[in-house]
Amino acid sequence: METGSKISAVMNLKFISSIVHPKDGPGTGLPEFAFIGRSNVGKSSLINMLGGRKSLAKISSNPGKTRTINHFLELDRLFYLVDLPGYGYAKLSKDEKAKLEHIIKTYILKSQFLRCTFVLIDSRHDPLKQDAEFMRWMNKHEKPFVILFTKTDKLSKVAQKNLQRTYAGGIQSFIPGFVPEIISTSSTTRLGKEEIMKRVKEMMST
Ligand SMILES: Nc1nc2c(ncn2[C@@H]2O[C@H](COP(=O)(O)OP(=O)(O)OP(=O)(O)O)[C@@H](O)[C@H]2O)c(=O)[nH]1
Ligand SMILES: [Mg+2]
């Protein structure tokens, strides 16, 4: 286990299990950090980026790839990253959408070990209703979350610079007075890797 303050370059991640209900989770009592967001936003890609391996979590250009709760154990520091299904994929049937939403929300409400959720937002969009509604739901249930902007490699430098300020302002029209913590990321350029690792480490010790 790591003892010093140095943060190693990647997380040492190992896939553990795919489940649909938190009661079937590893149940080892280690803290969990979940990744959630609209389908295709880049959740699985980000976990692969953090782990420094392309094939840890399954990714796809077709939305709706991840349908289960997937636990990845960090072998050095002893916590889990949890890859969740996406919400709001328009092409799913009403029943399938409701099923995925139930899996996601049950995990967030019932998991005893969830320390923080990273809510992924595609950096190319203004605040979308589905994202805002999800964050409002998290806020209502007093579940802490950090926003991660994804795919920032697709933005100009100027747009990247303005993004956090304008988004934080936009989200206030959905959740009055709420000031989100935001980290910009890209699985392609690896932007945000150190900052996410630093935040996880801080949250591990609180
Ligand atoms: N350019 C760019 N493409 C990305 C980035 N992250 C993900 N992608 C692409 O976006 C698509 C979706 O990525 P996934 O990681 O599967 O997204 P997901 O959020 O896990 O999707 P679901 O499991 O379907 O909910 C894939 O084609 C990825 O290659 C990024 O940072 N930059
Ligand atoms: Mg996925």
PDB file of C-alpha atoms and ligand atoms in Angstrom:
ATOM      1  CA  MET A   1       0.000   0.000   0.000  1.00  0.00           C
ATOM      2  CA  GLU A   2       1.136   3.561  -0.670  1.00  0.00           C
ATOM      3  CA  THR A   3       2.561   5.256   2.385  1.00  0.00           C
ATOM      4  CA  GLY A   4       4.141   8.484   1.129  1.00  0.00           C
ATOM      5  CA  SER A   5       2.439  11.515  -0.396  1.00  0.00           C
ATOM      6  CA  LYS A   6       3.533  10.720  -3.956  1.00  0.00           C
ATOM      7  CA  ILE A   7       0.680   9.825  -6.293  1.00  0.00           C
ATOM      8  CA  SER A   8       1.655   7.136  -8.812  1.00  0.00           C
ATOM      9  CA  ALA A   9       0.962   7.734 -12.503  1.00  0.00           C
ATOM     10  CA  VAL A  10      -2.023   5.399 -12.850  1.00  0.00           C
ATOM     11  CA  MET A  11      -4.480   3.580 -10.646  1.00  0.00           C
ATOM     12  CA  ASN A  12      -3.749  -0.124 -10.282  1.00  0.00           C
ATOM     13  CA  LEU A  13      -7.253  -1.341 -11.171  1.00  0.00           C
ATOM     14  CA  LYS A  14      -8.625  -4.877 -11.328  1.00  0.00           C
ATOM     15  CA  PHE A  15     -12.122  -5.791 -12.518  1.00  0.00           C
ATOM     16  CA  ILE A  16     -14.026  -7.554  -9.743  1.00  0.00           C
ATOM     17  CA  SER A  17     -17.701  -8.000 -10.595  1.00  0.00           C
ATOM     18  CA  SER A  18     -20.783  -6.956 -12.572  1.00  0.00           C
ATOM     19  CA  ILE A  19     -23.951  -6.750 -10.515  1.00  0.00           C
ATOM     20  CA  VAL A  20     -27.397  -5.146 -10.717  1.00  0.00           C
ATOM     21  CA  HIS A  21     -28.156  -4.644  -7.017  1.00  0.00           C
ATOM     22  CA  PRO A  22     -25.799  -3.149  -4.397  1.00  0.00           C
ATOM     23  CA  LYS A  23     -26.557  -6.017  -1.992  1.00  0.00           C
ATOM     24  CA  ASP A  24     -24.569  -8.273  -4.372  1.00  0.00           C
ATOM     25  CA  GLY A  25     -21.514  -5.969  -4.335  1.00  0.00           C
ATOM     26  CA  PRO A  26     -18.071  -6.980  -3.039  1.00  0.00           C
ATOM     27  CA  GLY A  27     -19.168  -5.997   0.493  1.00  0.00           C
ATOM     28  CA  THR A  28     -15.607  -5.583   1.704  1.00  0.00           C
ATOM     29  CA  GLY A  29     -16.319  -2.222   3.349  1.00  0.00           C
ATOM     30  CA  LEU A  30     -13.806  -0.360   1.162  1.00  0.00           C
ATOM     31  CA  PRO A  31     -14.847   3.125  -0.054  1.00  0.00           C
ATOM     32  CA  GLU A  32     -16.454   3.371  -3.496  1.00  0.00           C
ATOM     33  CA  PHE A  33     -16.247   6.173  -6.074  1.00  0.00           C
ATOM     34  CA  ALA A  34     -18.874   5.944  -8.805  1.00  0.00           C
ATOM     35  CA  PHE A  35     -18.973   7.274 -12.359  1.00  0.00           C
ATOM     36  CA  ILE A  36     -22.355   8.287 -13.706  1.00  0.00           C
ATOM     37  CA  GLY A  37     -23.672  10.374 -16.591  1.00  0.00           C
ATOM     38  CA  ARG A  38     -25.648  10.220 -19.806  1.00  0.00           C
ATOM     39  CA  SER A  39     -25.098   7.270 -22.050  1.00  0.00           C
ATOM     40  CA  ASN A  40     -21.978   7.657 -24.254  1.00  0.00           C
ATOM     41  CA  VAL A  41     -20.571  10.536 -22.179  1.00  0.00           C
ATOM     42  CA  GLY A  42     -17.318   8.621 -21.591  1.00  0.00           C
ATOM     43  CA  LYS A  43     -17.619   6.935 -18.168  1.00  0.00           C
ATOM     44  CA  SER A  44     -15.980   3.653 -19.128  1.00  0.00           C
ATOM     45  CA  SER A  45     -13.269   5.430 -21.152  1.00  0.00           C
ATOM     46  CA  LEU A  46     -12.383   7.563 -18.135  1.00  0.00           C
ATOM     47  CA  ILE A  47     -11.973   4.497 -15.914  1.00  0.00           C
ATOM     48  CA  ASN A  48      -9.677   3.003 -18.550  1.00  0.00           C
ATOM     49  CA  MET A  49      -7.714   6.256 -18.663  1.00  0.00           C
ATOM     50  CA  LEU A  50      -7.312   6.278 -14.863  1.00  0.00           C
ATOM     51  CA  GLY A  51      -6.184   2.657 -14.946  1.00  0.00           C
ATOM     52  CA  GLY A  52      -3.821   3.249 -17.869  1.00  0.00           C
ATOM     53  CA  ARG A  53      -5.342   0.349 -19.829  1.00  0.00           C
ATOM     54  CA  LYS A  54      -7.744   0.436 -22.767  1.00  0.00           C
ATOM     55  CA  SER A  55      -9.583  -2.784 -22.034  1.00  0.00           C
ATOM     56  CA  LEU A  56     -10.492  -2.575 -18.338  1.00  0.00           C
ATOM     57  CA  ALA A  57     -14.033  -1.286 -18.868  1.00  0.00           C
ATOM     58  CA  LYS A  58     -15.892  -2.027 -22.090  1.00  0.00           C
ATOM     59  CA  ILE A  59     -16.421   1.025 -24.272  1.00  0.00           C
ATOM     60  CA  SER A  60     -18.422   1.576 -27.443  1.00  0.00           C
ATOM     61  CA  SER A  61     -19.359   4.328 -29.862  1.00  0.00           C
ATOM     62  CA  ASN A  62     -22.917   2.991 -29.535  1.00  0.00           C
ATOM     63  CA  PRO A  63     -24.685   4.404 -26.475  1.00  0.00           C
ATOM     64  CA  GLY A  64     -26.028   1.992 -23.880  1.00  0.00           C
ATOM     65  CA  LYS A  65     -22.939  -0.233 -23.659  1.00  0.00           C
ATOM     66  CA  THR A  66     -22.743  -0.516 -19.855  1.00  0.00           C
ATOM     67  CA  ARG A  67     -25.881  -2.129 -18.375  1.00  0.00           C
ATOM     68  CA  THR A  68     -24.575  -3.265 -14.985  1.00  0.00           C
ATOM     69  CA  ILE A  69     -22.762  -1.918 -11.913  1.00  0.00           C
ATOM     70  CA  ASN A  70     -19.085  -2.767 -12.422  1.00  0.00           C
ATOM     71  CA  HIS A  71     -16.612  -2.717  -9.532  1.00  0.00           C
ATOM     72  CA  PHE A  72     -12.901  -2.142 -10.153  1.00  0.00           C
ATOM     73  CA  LEU A  73     -10.637  -2.622  -7.141  1.00  0.00           C
ATOM     74  CA  GLU A  74      -7.673  -0.272  -6.751  1.00  0.00           C
ATOM     75  CA  LEU A  75      -5.078  -2.737  -5.538  1.00  0.00           C
ATOM     76  CA  ASP A  76      -2.557  -0.310  -3.980  1.00  0.00           C
ATOM     77  CA  ARG A  77      -4.776   2.144  -2.132  1.00  0.00           C
ATOM     78  CA  LEU A  78      -7.757  -0.145  -1.563  1.00  0.00           C
ATOM     79  CA  PHE A  79     -10.898   1.472  -2.867  1.00  0.00           C
ATOM     80  CA  TYR A  80     -13.309   0.722  -5.709  1.00  0.00           C
ATOM     81  CA  LEU A  81     -14.102   2.680  -8.842  1.00  0.00           C
ATOM     82  CA  VAL A  82     -17.635   1.838  -9.928  1.00  0.00           C
ATOM     83  CA  ASP A  83     -18.697   2.098 -13.575  1.00  0.00           C
ATOM     84  CA  LEU A  84     -22.465   2.630 -13.817  1.00  0.00           C
ATOM     85  CA  PRO A  85     -24.895   2.377 -16.749  1.00  0.00           C
ATOM     86  CA  GLY A  86     -25.683   5.663 -18.497  1.00  0.00           C
ATOM     87  CA  TYR A  87     -28.994   7.424 -18.119  1.00  0.00           C
ATOM     88  CA  GLY A  88     -31.174   8.990 -20.788  1.00  0.00           C
ATOM     89  CA  TYR A  89     -30.392   6.893 -23.863  1.00  0.00           C
ATOM     90  CA  ALA A  90     -33.275   7.891 -26.150  1.00  0.00           C
ATOM     91  CA  LYS A  91     -33.354   4.679 -28.188  1.00  0.00           C
ATOM     92  CA  LEU A  92     -34.077   2.351 -25.290  1.00  0.00           C
ATOM     93  CA  SER A  93     -37.644   1.248 -24.632  1.00  0.00           C
ATOM     94  CA  LYS A  94     -39.480   2.849 -21.737  1.00  0.00           C
ATOM     95  CA  ASP A  95     -39.120  -0.381 -19.727  1.00  0.00           C
ATOM     96  CA  GLU A  96     -35.373  -0.663 -20.379  1.00  0.00           C
ATOM     97  CA  LYS A  97     -34.835   2.979 -19.428  1.00  0.00           C
ATOM     98  CA  ALA A  98     -36.806   2.536 -16.213  1.00  0.00           C
ATOM     99  CA  LYS A  99     -34.805  -0.611 -15.413  1.00  0.00           C
ATOM    100  CA  LEU A 100     -31.437   1.145 -15.823  1.00  0.00           C
ATOM    101  CA  GLU A 101     -32.620   4.163 -13.846  1.00  0.00           C
ATOM    102  CA  HIS A 102     -33.727   1.831 -11.066  1.00  0.00           C
ATOM    103  CA  ILE A 103     -30.310   0.097 -11.014  1.00  0.00           C
ATOM    104  CA  ILE A 104     -28.480   3.444 -10.859  1.00  0.00           C
ATOM    105  CA  LYS A 105     -30.663   5.091  -8.241  1.00  0.00           C
ATOM    106  CA  THR A 106     -30.868   1.988  -6.031  1.00  0.00           C
ATOM    107  CA  TYR A 107     -27.072   1.777  -6.040  1.00  0.00           C
ATOM    108  CA  ILE A 108     -26.650   5.451  -5.142  1.00  0.00           C
ATOM    109  CA  LEU A 109     -29.279   5.377  -2.398  1.00  0.00           C
ATOM    110  CA  LYS A 110     -28.492   1.962  -0.910  1.00  0.00           C
ATOM    111  CA  SER A 111     -24.754   1.462  -1.256  1.00  0.00           C
ATOM    112  CA  GLN A 112     -23.277   1.761   2.219  1.00  0.00           C
ATOM    113  CA  PHE A 113     -19.781   2.365   0.895  1.00  0.00           C
ATOM    114  CA  LEU A 114     -20.318   5.053  -1.757  1.00  0.00           C
ATOM    115  CA  ARG A 115     -18.023   7.927  -0.782  1.00  0.00           C
ATOM    116  CA  CYS A 116     -18.555  10.243  -3.760  1.00  0.00           C
ATOM    117  CA  THR A 117     -20.062  10.169  -7.247  1.00  0.00           C
ATOM    118  CA  PHE A 118     -18.403  11.716 -10.275  1.00  0.00           C
ATOM    119  CA  VAL A 119     -21.126  13.073 -12.560  1.00  0.00           C
ATOM    120  CA  LEU A 120     -19.799  13.164 -16.110  1.00  0.00           C
ATOM    121  CA  ILE A 121     -20.972  15.903 -18.449  1.00  0.00           C
ATOM    122  CA  ASP A 122     -20.124  16.159 -22.149  1.00  0.00           C
ATOM    123  CA  SER A 123     -18.176  19.415 -22.291  1.00  0.00           C
ATOM    124  CA  ARG A 124     -19.676  20.325 -25.680  1.00  0.00           C
ATOM    125  CA  HIS A 125     -23.199  20.839 -24.333  1.00  0.00           C
ATOM    126  CA  ASP A 126     -24.852  23.545 -22.255  1.00  0.00           C
ATOM    127  CA  PRO A 127     -26.589  22.211 -19.146  1.00  0.00           C
ATOM    128  CA  LEU A 128     -29.065  19.580 -20.363  1.00  0.00           C
ATOM    129  CA  LYS A 129     -32.352  18.917 -18.608  1.00  0.00           C
ATOM    130  CA  GLN A 130     -31.529  15.244 -17.923  1.00  0.00           C
ATOM    131  CA  ASP A 131     -28.200  16.126 -16.319  1.00  0.00           C
ATOM    132  CA  ALA A 132     -29.708  18.947 -14.298  1.00  0.00           C
ATOM    133  CA  GLU A 133     -32.533  16.704 -13.107  1.00  0.00           C
ATOM    134  CA  PHE A 134     -30.065  14.037 -12.075  1.00  0.00           C
ATOM    135  CA  MET A 135     -27.923  16.521 -10.146  1.00  0.00           C
ATOM    136  CA  ARG A 136     -31.030  17.982  -8.517  1.00  0.00           C
ATOM    137  CA  TRP A 137     -31.983  14.437  -7.441  1.00  0.00           C
ATOM    138  CA  MET A 138     -28.484  13.893  -5.986  1.00  0.00           C
ATOM    139  CA  ASN A 139     -28.666  17.205  -4.163  1.00  0.00           C
ATOM    140  CA  LYS A 140     -32.119  16.414  -2.776  1.00  0.00           C
ATOM    141  CA  HIS A 141     -30.833  13.110  -1.372  1.00  0.00           C
ATOM    142  CA  GLU A 142     -27.707  14.831  -0.004  1.00  0.00           C
ATOM    143  CA  LYS A 143     -25.384  12.682  -2.072  1.00  0.00           C
ATOM    144  CA  PRO A 144     -22.038  14.435  -2.656  1.00  0.00           C
ATOM    145  CA  PHE A 145     -20.836  14.662  -6.242  1.00  0.00           C
ATOM    146  CA  VAL A 146     -18.096  16.221  -8.360  1.00  0.00           C
ATOM    147  CA  ILE A 147     -18.747  17.180 -11.991  1.00  0.00           C
ATOM    148  CA  LEU A 148     -16.270  15.908 -14.580  1.00  0.00           C
ATOM    149  CA  PHE A 149     -16.366  17.528 -18.016  1.00  0.00           C
ATOM    150  CA  THR A 150     -15.503  14.873 -20.589  1.00  0.00           C
ATOM    151  CA  LYS A 151     -14.079  14.944 -24.134  1.00  0.00           C
ATOM    152  CA  THR A 152     -12.506  18.393 -23.674  1.00  0.00           C
ATOM    153  CA  ASP A 153     -10.022  17.436 -26.428  1.00  0.00           C
ATOM    154  CA  LYS A 154     -12.884  18.225 -28.813  1.00  0.00           C
ATOM    155  CA  LEU A 155     -13.061  21.853 -27.614  1.00  0.00           C
ATOM    156  CA  SER A 156     -10.967  24.867 -28.581  1.00  0.00           C
ATOM    157  CA  LYS A 157      -8.670  26.267 -25.905  1.00  0.00           C
ATOM    158  CA  VAL A 158     -10.882  29.367 -25.568  1.00  0.00           C
ATOM    159  CA  ALA A 159     -14.049  27.293 -25.154  1.00  0.00           C
ATOM    160  CA  GLN A 160     -12.301  25.137 -22.548  1.00  0.00           C
ATOM    161  CA  LYS A 161     -11.349  28.216 -20.591  1.00  0.00           C
ATOM    162  CA  ASN A 162     -14.882  29.646 -20.445  1.00  0.00           C
ATOM    163  CA  LEU A 163     -16.622  26.358 -19.868  1.00  0.00           C
ATOM    164  CA  GLN A 164     -16.439  25.905 -16.104  1.00  0.00           C
ATOM    165  CA  ARG A 165     -17.651  29.421 -15.359  1.00  0.00           C
ATOM    166  CA  THR A 166     -20.598  29.369 -17.785  1.00  0.00           C
ATOM    167  CA  TYR A 167     -21.663  25.849 -16.800  1.00  0.00           C
ATOM    168  CA  ALA A 168     -21.530  26.601 -13.093  1.00  0.00           C
ATOM    169  CA  GLY A 169     -23.743  29.637 -13.786  1.00  0.00           C
ATOM    170  CA  GLY A 170     -26.163  27.595 -15.915  1.00  0.00           C
ATOM    171  CA  ILE A 171     -26.577  24.878 -13.306  1.00  0.00           C
ATOM    172  CA  GLN A 172     -27.717  27.476 -10.777  1.00  0.00           C
ATOM    173  CA  SER A 173     -30.913  28.025 -12.745  1.00  0.00           C
ATOM    174  CA  PHE A 174     -31.754  24.359 -12.009  1.00  0.00           C
ATOM    175  CA  ILE A 175     -30.387  24.148  -8.470  1.00  0.00           C
ATOM    176  CA  PRO A 176     -30.472  27.648  -6.960  1.00  0.00           C
ATOM    177  CA  GLY A 177     -27.415  28.548  -4.907  1.00  0.00           C
ATOM    178  CA  PHE A 178     -25.564  25.346  -5.764  1.00  0.00           C
ATOM    179  CA  VAL A 179     -21.862  25.809  -6.516  1.00  0.00           C
ATOM    180  CA  PRO A 180     -20.507  22.636  -8.118  1.00  0.00           C
ATOM    181  CA  GLU A 181     -16.955  21.363  -7.953  1.00  0.00           C
ATOM    182  CA  ILE A 182     -15.812  20.798 -11.536  1.00  0.00           C
ATOM    183  CA  ILE A 183     -12.798  19.030 -13.074  1.00  0.00           C
ATOM    184  CA  SER A 184     -12.079  19.129 -16.832  1.00  0.00           C
ATOM    185  CA  THR A 185     -11.023  15.800 -18.329  1.00  0.00           C
ATOM    186  CA  SER A 186     -10.179  14.026 -21.560  1.00  0.00           C
ATOM    187  CA  SER A 187      -9.588  10.305 -21.900  1.00  0.00           C
ATOM    188  CA  THR A 188      -7.651  11.064 -25.089  1.00  0.00           C
ATOM    189  CA  THR A 189      -5.157  13.620 -23.715  1.00  0.00           C
ATOM    190  CA  ARG A 190      -5.424  12.300 -20.110  1.00  0.00           C
ATOM    191  CA  LEU A 191      -6.340  15.763 -18.873  1.00  0.00           C
ATOM    192  CA  GLY A 192      -7.703  15.629 -15.320  1.00  0.00           C
ATOM    193  CA  LYS A 193      -6.044  12.352 -14.311  1.00  0.00           C
ATOM    194  CA  GLU A 194      -3.862  13.831 -11.553  1.00  0.00           C
ATOM    195  CA  GLU A 195      -6.675  16.027 -10.235  1.00  0.00           C
ATOM    196  CA  ILE A 196      -9.122  13.115  -9.983  1.00  0.00           C
ATOM    197  CA  MET A 197      -6.485  10.973  -8.271  1.00  0.00           C
ATOM    198  CA  LYS A 198      -5.744  13.787  -5.842  1.00  0.00           C
ATOM    199  CA  ARG A 199      -9.445  14.254  -4.996  1.00  0.00           C
ATOM    200  CA  VAL A 200      -9.989  10.520  -4.485  1.00  0.00           C
ATOM    201  CA  LYS A 201      -6.990  10.426  -2.180  1.00  0.00           C
ATOM    202  CA  GLU A 202      -8.312  13.396  -0.190  1.00  0.00           C
ATOM    203  CA  MET A 203     -11.759  11.837   0.112  1.00  0.00           C
ATOM    204  CA  MET A 204     -10.218   8.540   1.245  1.00  0.00           C
ATOM    205  CA  SER A 205      -8.785  10.262   4.278  1.00  0.00           C
ATOM    206  CA  THR A 206     -11.922  12.183   5.334  1.00  0.00           C
TER     207      THR A 206
HETATM  208  N1  LIG B   1     -12.499  12.360 -28.304  1.00  0.00           N
HETATM  209  C1  LIG B   1     -12.857  11.708 -27.203  1.00  0.00           C
HETATM  210  N2  LIG B   1     -13.699  10.640 -27.289  1.00  0.00           N
HETATM  211  C2  LIG B   1     -14.055  10.001 -26.142  1.00  0.00           C
HETATM  212  C3  LIG B   1     -13.559  10.421 -24.872  1.00  0.00           C
HETATM  213  N3  LIG B   1     -14.103   9.609 -23.924  1.00  0.00           N
HETATM  214  C4  LIG B   1     -14.894   8.728 -24.569  1.00  0.00           C
HETATM  215  N4  LIG B   1     -14.866   8.953 -25.917  1.00  0.00           N
HETATM  216  C5  LIG B   1     -15.608   8.185 -26.938  1.00  0.00           C
HETATM  217  O1  LIG B   1     -17.004   8.248 -26.618  1.00  0.00           O
HETATM  218  C6  LIG B   1     -17.650   6.994 -26.887  1.00  0.00           C
HETATM  219  C7  LIG B   1     -18.367   6.499 -25.627  1.00  0.00           C
HETATM  220  O2  LIG B   1     -17.423   6.175 -24.630  1.00  0.00           O
HETATM  221  P1  LIG B   1     -17.772   5.211 -23.394  1.00  0.00           P
HETATM  222  O3  LIG B   1     -16.610   5.308 -22.473  1.00  0.00           O
HETATM  223  O4  LIG B   1     -18.199   3.861 -23.856  1.00  0.00           O
HETATM  224  O5  LIG B   1     -19.041   5.979 -22.788  1.00  0.00           O
HETATM  225  P2  LIG B   1     -19.991   5.509 -21.568  1.00  0.00           P
HETATM  226  O6  LIG B   1     -20.382   6.762 -20.866  1.00  0.00           O
HETATM  227  O7  LIG B   1     -19.333   4.461 -20.758  1.00  0.00           O
HETATM  228  O8  LIG B   1     -21.247   4.935 -22.354  1.00  0.00           O
HETATM  229  P3  LIG B   1     -22.389   3.897 -21.862  1.00  0.00           P
HETATM  230  O9  LIG B   1     -21.719   2.726 -21.217  1.00  0.00           O
HETATM  231  O10 LIG B   1     -23.058   3.529 -23.139  1.00  0.00           O
HETATM  232  O11 LIG B   1     -23.290   4.637 -20.949  1.00  0.00           O
HETATM  233  C8  LIG B   1     -16.555   6.044 -27.384  1.00  0.00           C
HETATM  234  O12 LIG B   1     -16.587   6.047 -28.807  1.00  0.00           O
HETATM  235  C9  LIG B   1     -15.267   6.688 -26.873  1.00  0.00           C
HETATM  236  O13 LIG B   1     -14.143   6.388 -27.666  1.00  0.00           O
HETATM  237  C10 LIG B   1     -12.647  11.547 -24.822  1.00  0.00           C
HETATM  238  O14 LIG B   1     -12.169  12.017 -23.773  1.00  0.00           O
HETATM  239  N5  LIG B   1     -12.341  12.142 -26.013  1.00  0.00           N
HETATM  240 MG    MG B   2     -19.948   2.556 -20.257  1.00  0.00          MG
END
